[in-house]
Tab-separated table of C-alpha atoms in Angstrom:
chain	number	residue	atom	x	y	z
A	22	MET	CA	95.909	120.905	113.429
A	23	LEU	CA	93.989	120.368	110.180
A	24	TRP	CA	97.076	121.140	108.091
A	25	LEU	CA	99.095	118.724	110.200
A	26	LEU	CA	96.587	115.937	109.534
A	27	LEU	CA	96.540	116.725	105.830
A	28	GLY	CA	100.319	116.654	105.709
A	29	LEU	CA	100.398	113.372	107.584
A	30	GLY	CA	97.819	111.914	105.204
A	31	ALA	CA	99.806	112.934	102.131
A	32	GLY	CA	103.002	111.488	103.572
A	33	VAL	CA	101.365	108.207	104.544
A	34	LEU	CA	99.672	107.817	101.180
A	35	ALA	CA	102.865	108.559	99.284
A	36	SER	CA	104.693	105.836	101.168
A	37	VAL	CA	101.902	103.256	100.955
A	38	LEU	CA	100.377	103.927	97.526
A	39	VAL	CA	103.044	102.721	95.143
A	40	PHE	CA	103.496	101.398	91.651
A	41	ASN	CA	105.631	98.308	92.158
A	42	TRP	CA	106.153	96.493	88.855
A	43	ARG	CA	107.437	93.269	90.366
A	44	GLU	CA	104.556	92.897	92.793
A	45	ARG	CA	102.043	93.932	90.117
A	46	ARG	CA	103.366	91.134	87.885
A	47	GLN	CA	103.077	88.661	90.751
A	48	LEU	CA	99.511	89.782	91.415
A	49	LYS	CA	98.577	89.354	87.744
A	50	ALA	CA	99.992	85.841	87.791
A	51	LEU	CA	97.833	84.997	90.804
A	52	THR	CA	94.567	86.272	89.335
A	53	PRO	CA	92.115	83.403	88.767
A	54	ALA	CA	89.457	83.257	86.082
A	55	ARG	CA	86.533	85.206	87.398
A	56	ARG	CA	83.237	83.438	88.155
A	57	GLU	CA	80.734	86.224	87.853
A	58	SER	CA	77.400	86.453	89.611
A	59	ALA	CA	74.279	87.121	87.570
A	60	ALA	CA	74.216	90.727	88.840
A	61	ASP	CA	77.844	91.268	87.846
A	62	GLN	CA	77.214	89.755	84.427
A	63	ARG	CA	74.279	92.089	83.793
A	64	LEU	CA	76.239	95.126	84.935
A	65	GLU	CA	79.290	94.221	82.865
A	66	GLN	CA	77.170	93.419	79.812
A	67	GLU	CA	75.580	96.855	80.071
A	68	GLU	CA	78.969	98.480	80.606
A	69	SER	CA	80.608	96.629	77.716
A	70	HIS	CA	77.948	97.950	75.329
A	71	GLU	CA	78.097	101.565	76.474
A	72	ASP	CA	79.094	104.239	73.992
A	73	ILE	CA	82.786	104.620	73.329
A	74	ASP	CA	84.559	106.858	75.816
A	75	ASP	CA	86.805	109.034	73.632
A	76	ARG	CA	89.090	109.725	76.576
A	77	TRP	CA	90.119	106.071	76.760
A	78	GLU	CA	89.120	104.438	73.473
A	79	TRP	CA	89.174	104.867	69.719
A	80	GLY	CA	86.968	103.041	67.286
A	81	VAL	CA	86.309	101.812	63.758
A	82	GLU	CA	82.742	102.221	62.550
A	83	MET	CA	81.387	99.355	60.455
A	84	VAL	CA	78.231	98.446	58.548
A	85	MET	CA	77.293	94.811	59.127
A	86	ARG	CA	75.940	92.663	56.333
A	87	ARG	CA	72.391	91.567	57.112
A	88	SER	CA	73.165	87.864	56.641
A	89	THR	CA	76.281	87.771	58.829
A	90	LEU	CA	75.765	90.047	61.814
A	91	LEU	CA	78.769	90.227	64.118
A	92	ASP	CA	78.517	89.711	67.855
A	93	ASP	CA	80.852	89.743	70.853
A	94	ARG	CA	81.854	86.117	70.288
A	95	GLN	CA	83.411	87.001	66.942
A	96	CYS	CA	85.389	89.942	68.314
A	97	PRO	CA	88.871	89.144	69.671
A	98	ALA	CA	89.371	90.252	73.257
A	99	ARG	CA	92.599	92.005	72.234
A	100	MET	CA	93.924	93.830	69.228
A	101	GLY	CA	97.676	93.549	69.443
A	102	ASN	CA	98.285	94.217	73.135
A	103	LYS	CA	95.200	96.374	73.698
A	104	PRO	CA	91.819	95.124	74.976
A	105	SER	CA	88.962	95.585	72.511
A	106	ARG	CA	85.183	95.289	72.436
A	107	LEU	CA	82.388	95.365	69.897
A	108	VAL	CA	79.756	98.062	70.428
A	109	ILE	CA	76.480	97.522	68.552
A	110	THR	CA	75.264	100.991	67.578
A	111	GLY	CA	72.269	100.139	65.382
A	112	ASN	CA	70.400	97.378	63.547
A	113	GLN	CA	73.264	96.959	61.100
A	114	THR	CA	76.003	99.187	62.484
A	115	ALA	CA	78.715	98.527	65.020
A	116	THR	CA	81.967	100.015	66.244
A	117	LEU	CA	85.131	98.121	67.097
A	118	ALA	CA	86.438	99.935	70.197
A	119	VAL	CA	90.089	99.636	71.265
A	120	LEU	CA	91.857	101.155	74.271
A	121	LEU	CA	94.201	104.045	73.593
A	122	ALA	CA	96.465	103.039	76.487
A	123	THR	CA	96.824	100.673	79.438
A	124	ARG	CA	99.151	100.410	82.425
A	125	GLN	CA	101.677	98.849	80.068
A	126	GLY	CA	101.761	101.841	77.741
A	127	GLY	CA	100.069	103.654	74.896
A	128	LEU	CA	98.807	102.475	71.525
A	129	THR	CA	101.564	101.128	69.287
A	130	VAL	CA	101.921	100.727	65.545
A	131	ASP	CA	101.505	96.958	65.997
A	132	ASP	CA	98.253	97.454	67.932
A	133	HIS	CA	96.947	99.748	65.202
A	134	GLN	CA	97.984	97.277	62.497
A	135	ALA	CA	96.156	94.450	64.298
A	136	VAL	CA	92.940	96.486	64.175
A	137	GLY	CA	93.380	97.172	60.473
A	138	ASP	CA	94.064	93.501	59.775
A	139	GLN	CA	90.977	92.374	61.706
A	140	VAL	CA	88.495	94.703	60.027
A	141	SER	CA	90.020	93.896	56.627
A	142	GLN	CA	89.510	90.211	57.371
A	143	TRP	CA	85.862	90.808	58.306
A	144	GLU	CA	85.375	92.878	55.157
A	145	ALA	CA	86.990	90.241	52.939
A	146	SER	CA	84.732	87.551	54.426
A	147	GLY	CA	81.662	89.618	53.592
A	148	ALA	CA	80.706	90.141	57.239
A	149	ILE	CA	80.976	93.943	57.121
A	150	ARG	CA	81.325	96.909	54.842
A	151	LEU	CA	83.788	99.622	55.843
A	152	PRO	CA	82.869	103.246	55.138
A	153	ALA	CA	85.592	105.336	53.506
A	154	SER	CA	88.454	106.209	55.874
A	155	ALA	CA	86.916	104.048	58.606
A	156	VAL	CA	90.294	103.266	60.198
A	157	PRO	CA	91.938	106.507	61.355
A	158	PRO	CA	95.680	106.673	60.654
A	159	PHE	CA	98.004	105.951	63.544
A	160	SER	CA	99.384	109.493	63.416
A	161	ASP	CA	95.908	110.850	64.255
A	162	LEU	CA	95.756	108.750	67.430
A	163	VAL	CA	99.218	109.324	68.890
A	164	ARG	CA	98.403	112.510	70.814
A	165	ARG	CA	95.232	111.019	72.299
A	166	ALA	CA	97.103	107.853	73.267
A	167	ARG	CA	99.830	109.842	75.025
A	168	GLN	CA	97.247	111.867	76.941
A	169	ALA	CA	95.406	108.706	77.968
A	170	GLU	CA	98.684	107.160	79.120
A	171	ALA	CA	99.446	110.226	81.263
A	172	ASP	CA	95.940	110.229	82.743
A	173	ILE	CA	96.211	106.525	83.585
A	174	ALA	CA	99.448	107.161	85.480
A	175	ASP	CA	97.699	109.880	87.506
A	176	LEU	CA	94.710	107.653	88.322
A	177	ASP	CA	96.625	104.446	89.030
A	178	GLY	CA	97.150	103.195	92.538
A	179	GLN	CA	98.249	100.045	94.296
A	180	LEU	CA	98.100	100.107	98.061
A	181	ILE	CA	100.948	98.238	99.741
A	182	PHE	CA	101.918	97.831	103.350
A	183	ARG	CA	103.976	95.178	105.084
A	184	LEU	CA	104.389	93.077	108.201
A	185	ARG	CA	107.626	93.335	110.155
A	186	ALA	CA	108.713	91.109	113.026
A	187	GLU	CA	111.928	90.706	115.006
A	188	GLU	CA	111.794	86.954	114.372
A	189	PRO	CA	110.078	86.074	111.059
A	190	ALA	CA	107.578	83.240	111.399
A	191	SER	CA	108.032	79.939	109.601
A	192	SER	CA	106.202	79.307	106.352
A	193	GLU	CA	104.147	76.621	108.109
A	194	THR	CA	102.983	79.106	110.753
A	195	ILE	CA	102.141	81.749	108.150
A	196	PHE	CA	100.183	79.196	106.123
A	197	ALA	CA	98.168	78.082	109.157
A	198	CYS	CA	97.352	81.674	110.160
A	199	CYS	CA	96.376	82.690	106.630
A	200	GLU	CA	94.185	79.631	106.227
A	201	GLN	CA	92.431	80.412	109.506
A	202	LEU	CA	91.761	83.970	108.305
A	203	GLY	CA	90.106	82.704	105.115
A	204	LEU	CA	92.941	83.456	102.700
A	205	SER	CA	93.473	81.146	99.726
A	206	GLN	CA	96.963	79.968	98.855
A	207	ARG	CA	97.845	80.953	95.280
A	208	GLY	CA	101.442	79.782	95.151
A	209	GLU	CA	104.445	79.285	97.377
A	210	GLY	CA	104.233	81.914	100.116
A	211	ARG	CA	101.437	83.757	98.283
A	212	PHE	CA	97.833	84.163	99.370
A	213	SER	CA	94.734	86.025	98.238
A	214	MET	CA	91.414	87.000	99.748
A	215	LEU	CA	88.757	86.196	97.164
A	216	ASP	CA	85.236	87.548	96.808
A	217	GLU	CA	82.197	85.306	96.365
A	218	ASP	CA	82.848	85.170	92.604
A	219	GLY	CA	86.477	84.061	92.911
A	220	GLN	CA	87.900	87.486	92.065
A	221	ILE	CA	90.931	88.705	94.009
A	222	GLY	CA	90.161	91.392	96.561
A	223	PHE	CA	93.683	91.725	97.938
A	224	SER	CA	96.825	89.609	98.062
A	225	LEU	CA	99.678	88.713	100.383
A	226	LEU	CA	103.086	88.281	98.784
A	227	PRO	CA	106.533	87.442	100.126
A	228	ALA	CA	108.238	90.695	101.126
A	229	ASP	CA	111.858	91.688	100.752
A	230	GLN	CA	114.397	93.672	102.772
A	231	GLY	CA	113.909	91.448	105.800
A	232	LEU	CA	110.152	92.022	106.007
A	233	MET	CA	107.727	89.159	106.337
A	234	LEU	CA	104.733	89.781	104.035
A	235	SER	CA	103.402	92.463	101.715
A	236	PHE	CA	99.675	93.245	101.573
A	237	LEU	CA	98.620	94.497	98.156
A	238	LEU	CA	95.314	96.078	97.083
A	239	ASP	CA	94.984	96.988	93.395
A	240	LEU	CA	92.541	99.888	93.707
A	241	PRO	CA	91.234	100.268	90.120
A	242	ARG	CA	90.645	96.529	89.717
A	243	VAL	CA	88.311	95.906	92.672
A	244	CYS	CA	84.698	96.879	93.165
A	245	ASP	CA	84.318	99.114	96.242
A	246	PRO	CA	88.016	99.715	97.045
A	247	GLU	CA	87.165	101.270	100.419
A	248	SER	CA	85.439	98.110	101.665
A	249	TRP	CA	88.334	95.966	100.471
A	250	PHE	CA	90.790	98.283	102.212
A	251	VAL	CA	88.882	97.910	105.480
A	252	GLU	CA	88.958	94.114	105.152
A	253	MET	CA	92.633	94.100	104.221
A	254	ALA	CA	93.524	96.340	107.173
A	255	GLU	CA	91.587	94.126	109.587
A	256	THR	CA	93.204	90.982	108.163
A	257	ALA	CA	96.635	92.611	108.511
A	258	ARG	CA	95.878	93.558	112.115
A	259	ARG	CA	94.791	90.034	113.033
A	260	LEU	CA	97.734	88.451	111.241
A	261	ALA	CA	100.151	90.869	112.901
A	262	GLU	CA	98.777	89.861	116.306
A	263	ALA	CA	99.067	86.165	115.489
A	264	LEU	CA	102.648	86.506	114.227
A	265	ASP	CA	103.816	89.063	116.807
A	266	ALA	CA	104.506	91.565	114.031
A	267	GLU	CA	103.701	95.184	113.251
A	268	ILE	CA	102.241	96.862	110.166
A	269	VAL	CA	104.626	99.280	108.468
A	270	ASP	CA	104.819	101.360	105.303
A	271	ASP	CA	107.591	101.364	102.709
A	272	ARG	CA	109.698	103.643	104.899
A	273	GLY	CA	109.424	101.242	107.831
A	274	MET	CA	107.108	103.592	109.744
A	275	VAL	CA	104.467	101.888	111.869
A	276	LEU	CA	100.953	102.477	110.542
A	277	THR	CA	98.805	103.546	113.487
A	278	GLU	CA	95.001	103.473	113.604
A	279	GLN	CA	95.041	107.196	112.826
A	280	ALA	CA	97.230	106.624	109.779
A	281	MET	CA	94.946	103.797	108.622
A	282	GLY	CA	91.958	106.123	108.914
A	283	LEU	CA	93.675	108.709	106.735
A	284	ILE	CA	94.577	106.086	104.163
A	285	ARG	CA	90.986	104.857	104.083
A	286	GLU	CA	89.774	108.361	103.254
A	287	GLN	CA	92.359	108.650	100.494
A	288	VAL	CA	91.215	105.305	99.065
A	289	ARG	CA	87.617	106.526	99.048
A	290	GLN	CA	88.649	109.705	97.262
A	291	ARG	CA	90.681	107.768	94.694
A	292	ALA	CA	87.666	105.545	93.949
A	293	GLU	CA	85.512	108.640	93.421
A	294	THR	CA	88.127	110.132	91.114
A	295	LEU	CA	88.222	106.950	89.036
A	296	THR	CA	84.440	106.926	88.736
A	297	GLU	CA	84.359	110.584	87.734
A	298	ALA	CA	86.894	109.762	85.009
A	299	GLY	CA	84.527	107.126	83.609
A	300	LEU	CA	86.409	104.179	85.117
A	301	ARG	CA	84.165	102.323	87.546
A	302	PRO	CA	86.544	100.498	89.937
A	303	GLY	CA	86.409	96.801	89.159
A	304	GLY	CA	84.477	97.430	85.939
A	305	VAL	CA	85.232	96.167	82.452
A	306	LEU	CA	86.947	99.344	81.290
A	307	ALA	CA	88.983	99.793	84.471
A	308	ARG	CA	90.179	96.169	84.481
A	309	GLY	CA	91.111	96.447	80.833
A	310	ILE	CA	93.155	99.595	81.389
A	311	PHE	CA	94.743	98.538	84.683
A	312	GLN	CA	95.515	94.967	83.641
C-alpha cells in the first residue's frame, strides 16, 4: 500500500509540477513592486549581506577608498542579465557578488563583461582599488555556471492545476467570484492572491485547451510554500464549487483530496530541499535565481 501511495504521489507531482515558460512569463508580468514589512526588510537586509555562496555566486574583491566608501545604493541591481549585490566584508573591503546562473540560463560573456566594466568604472573614479587578478576570467567560471544552471533546473518548481467545467463561466461571473474570494485582478482574465506586503502568493491565469483557469504557485519565490499551497487549494475548491467545475491536473485527471494531500507533502519537501541548498524560499537569493 505504501508503494502504491508513493507511486501515486510521484505521478501526481509530475503532472502538476511543471515548468511552463508561457505561464511563467505571464506571472512575471503580473508581479507588483513589493511593499515589505519591517520584519521582511530586516531579514532581507541580513540575507543580502551574508557571505557569498560559492554554489550560486562568484565575486570580485575590492578595497574601498576611505573617502568614497561604496554602499548598496551605488551597486547596480544587475550586471548584464544577472542579479548582483554588494557584500561589505570589512572596514574598507567589499565584494561584488553576481549570480552564476538563473532560470533564464548561465553566466554569459556579456554578463562577465558588464562586471568588468563596472569595477573598472569604480576604480577609474577613485572609489576602489582592485587587487591583482581581482576579476576571474570567464573561462574559470564556465564550469561553475553550468553546474549552477543544472542545480537550478533540479530545484525549480511551479505548481499548476486547472479548473474544468462542461460549460465555462462568463468572464463577469469569474470576476465576481474571484473578487469575493479576495483575489486581485492583475489584467484581463488574470488574478492574484497577494500577501499583506503586496507580494504575489499565487495566481490565476486564463487556461487553454478548453479549460477555464490555471492556478499557479511559484514555489521558490514565495515564503512558506506549503502554507500558500494550502490557501491556493482551498481557493480552487471554493471557486470550483461556485463555478460548477472540477480541479484537474495537466493530464485532465481529477485531483482528489488524497492527491492534494500528497502534493502538499511534496511541496513541503521541495521547500526543505531549497533551504538545504541555501535558497530560502521567497528570499533575496531565491527570487534572484528564480526570477
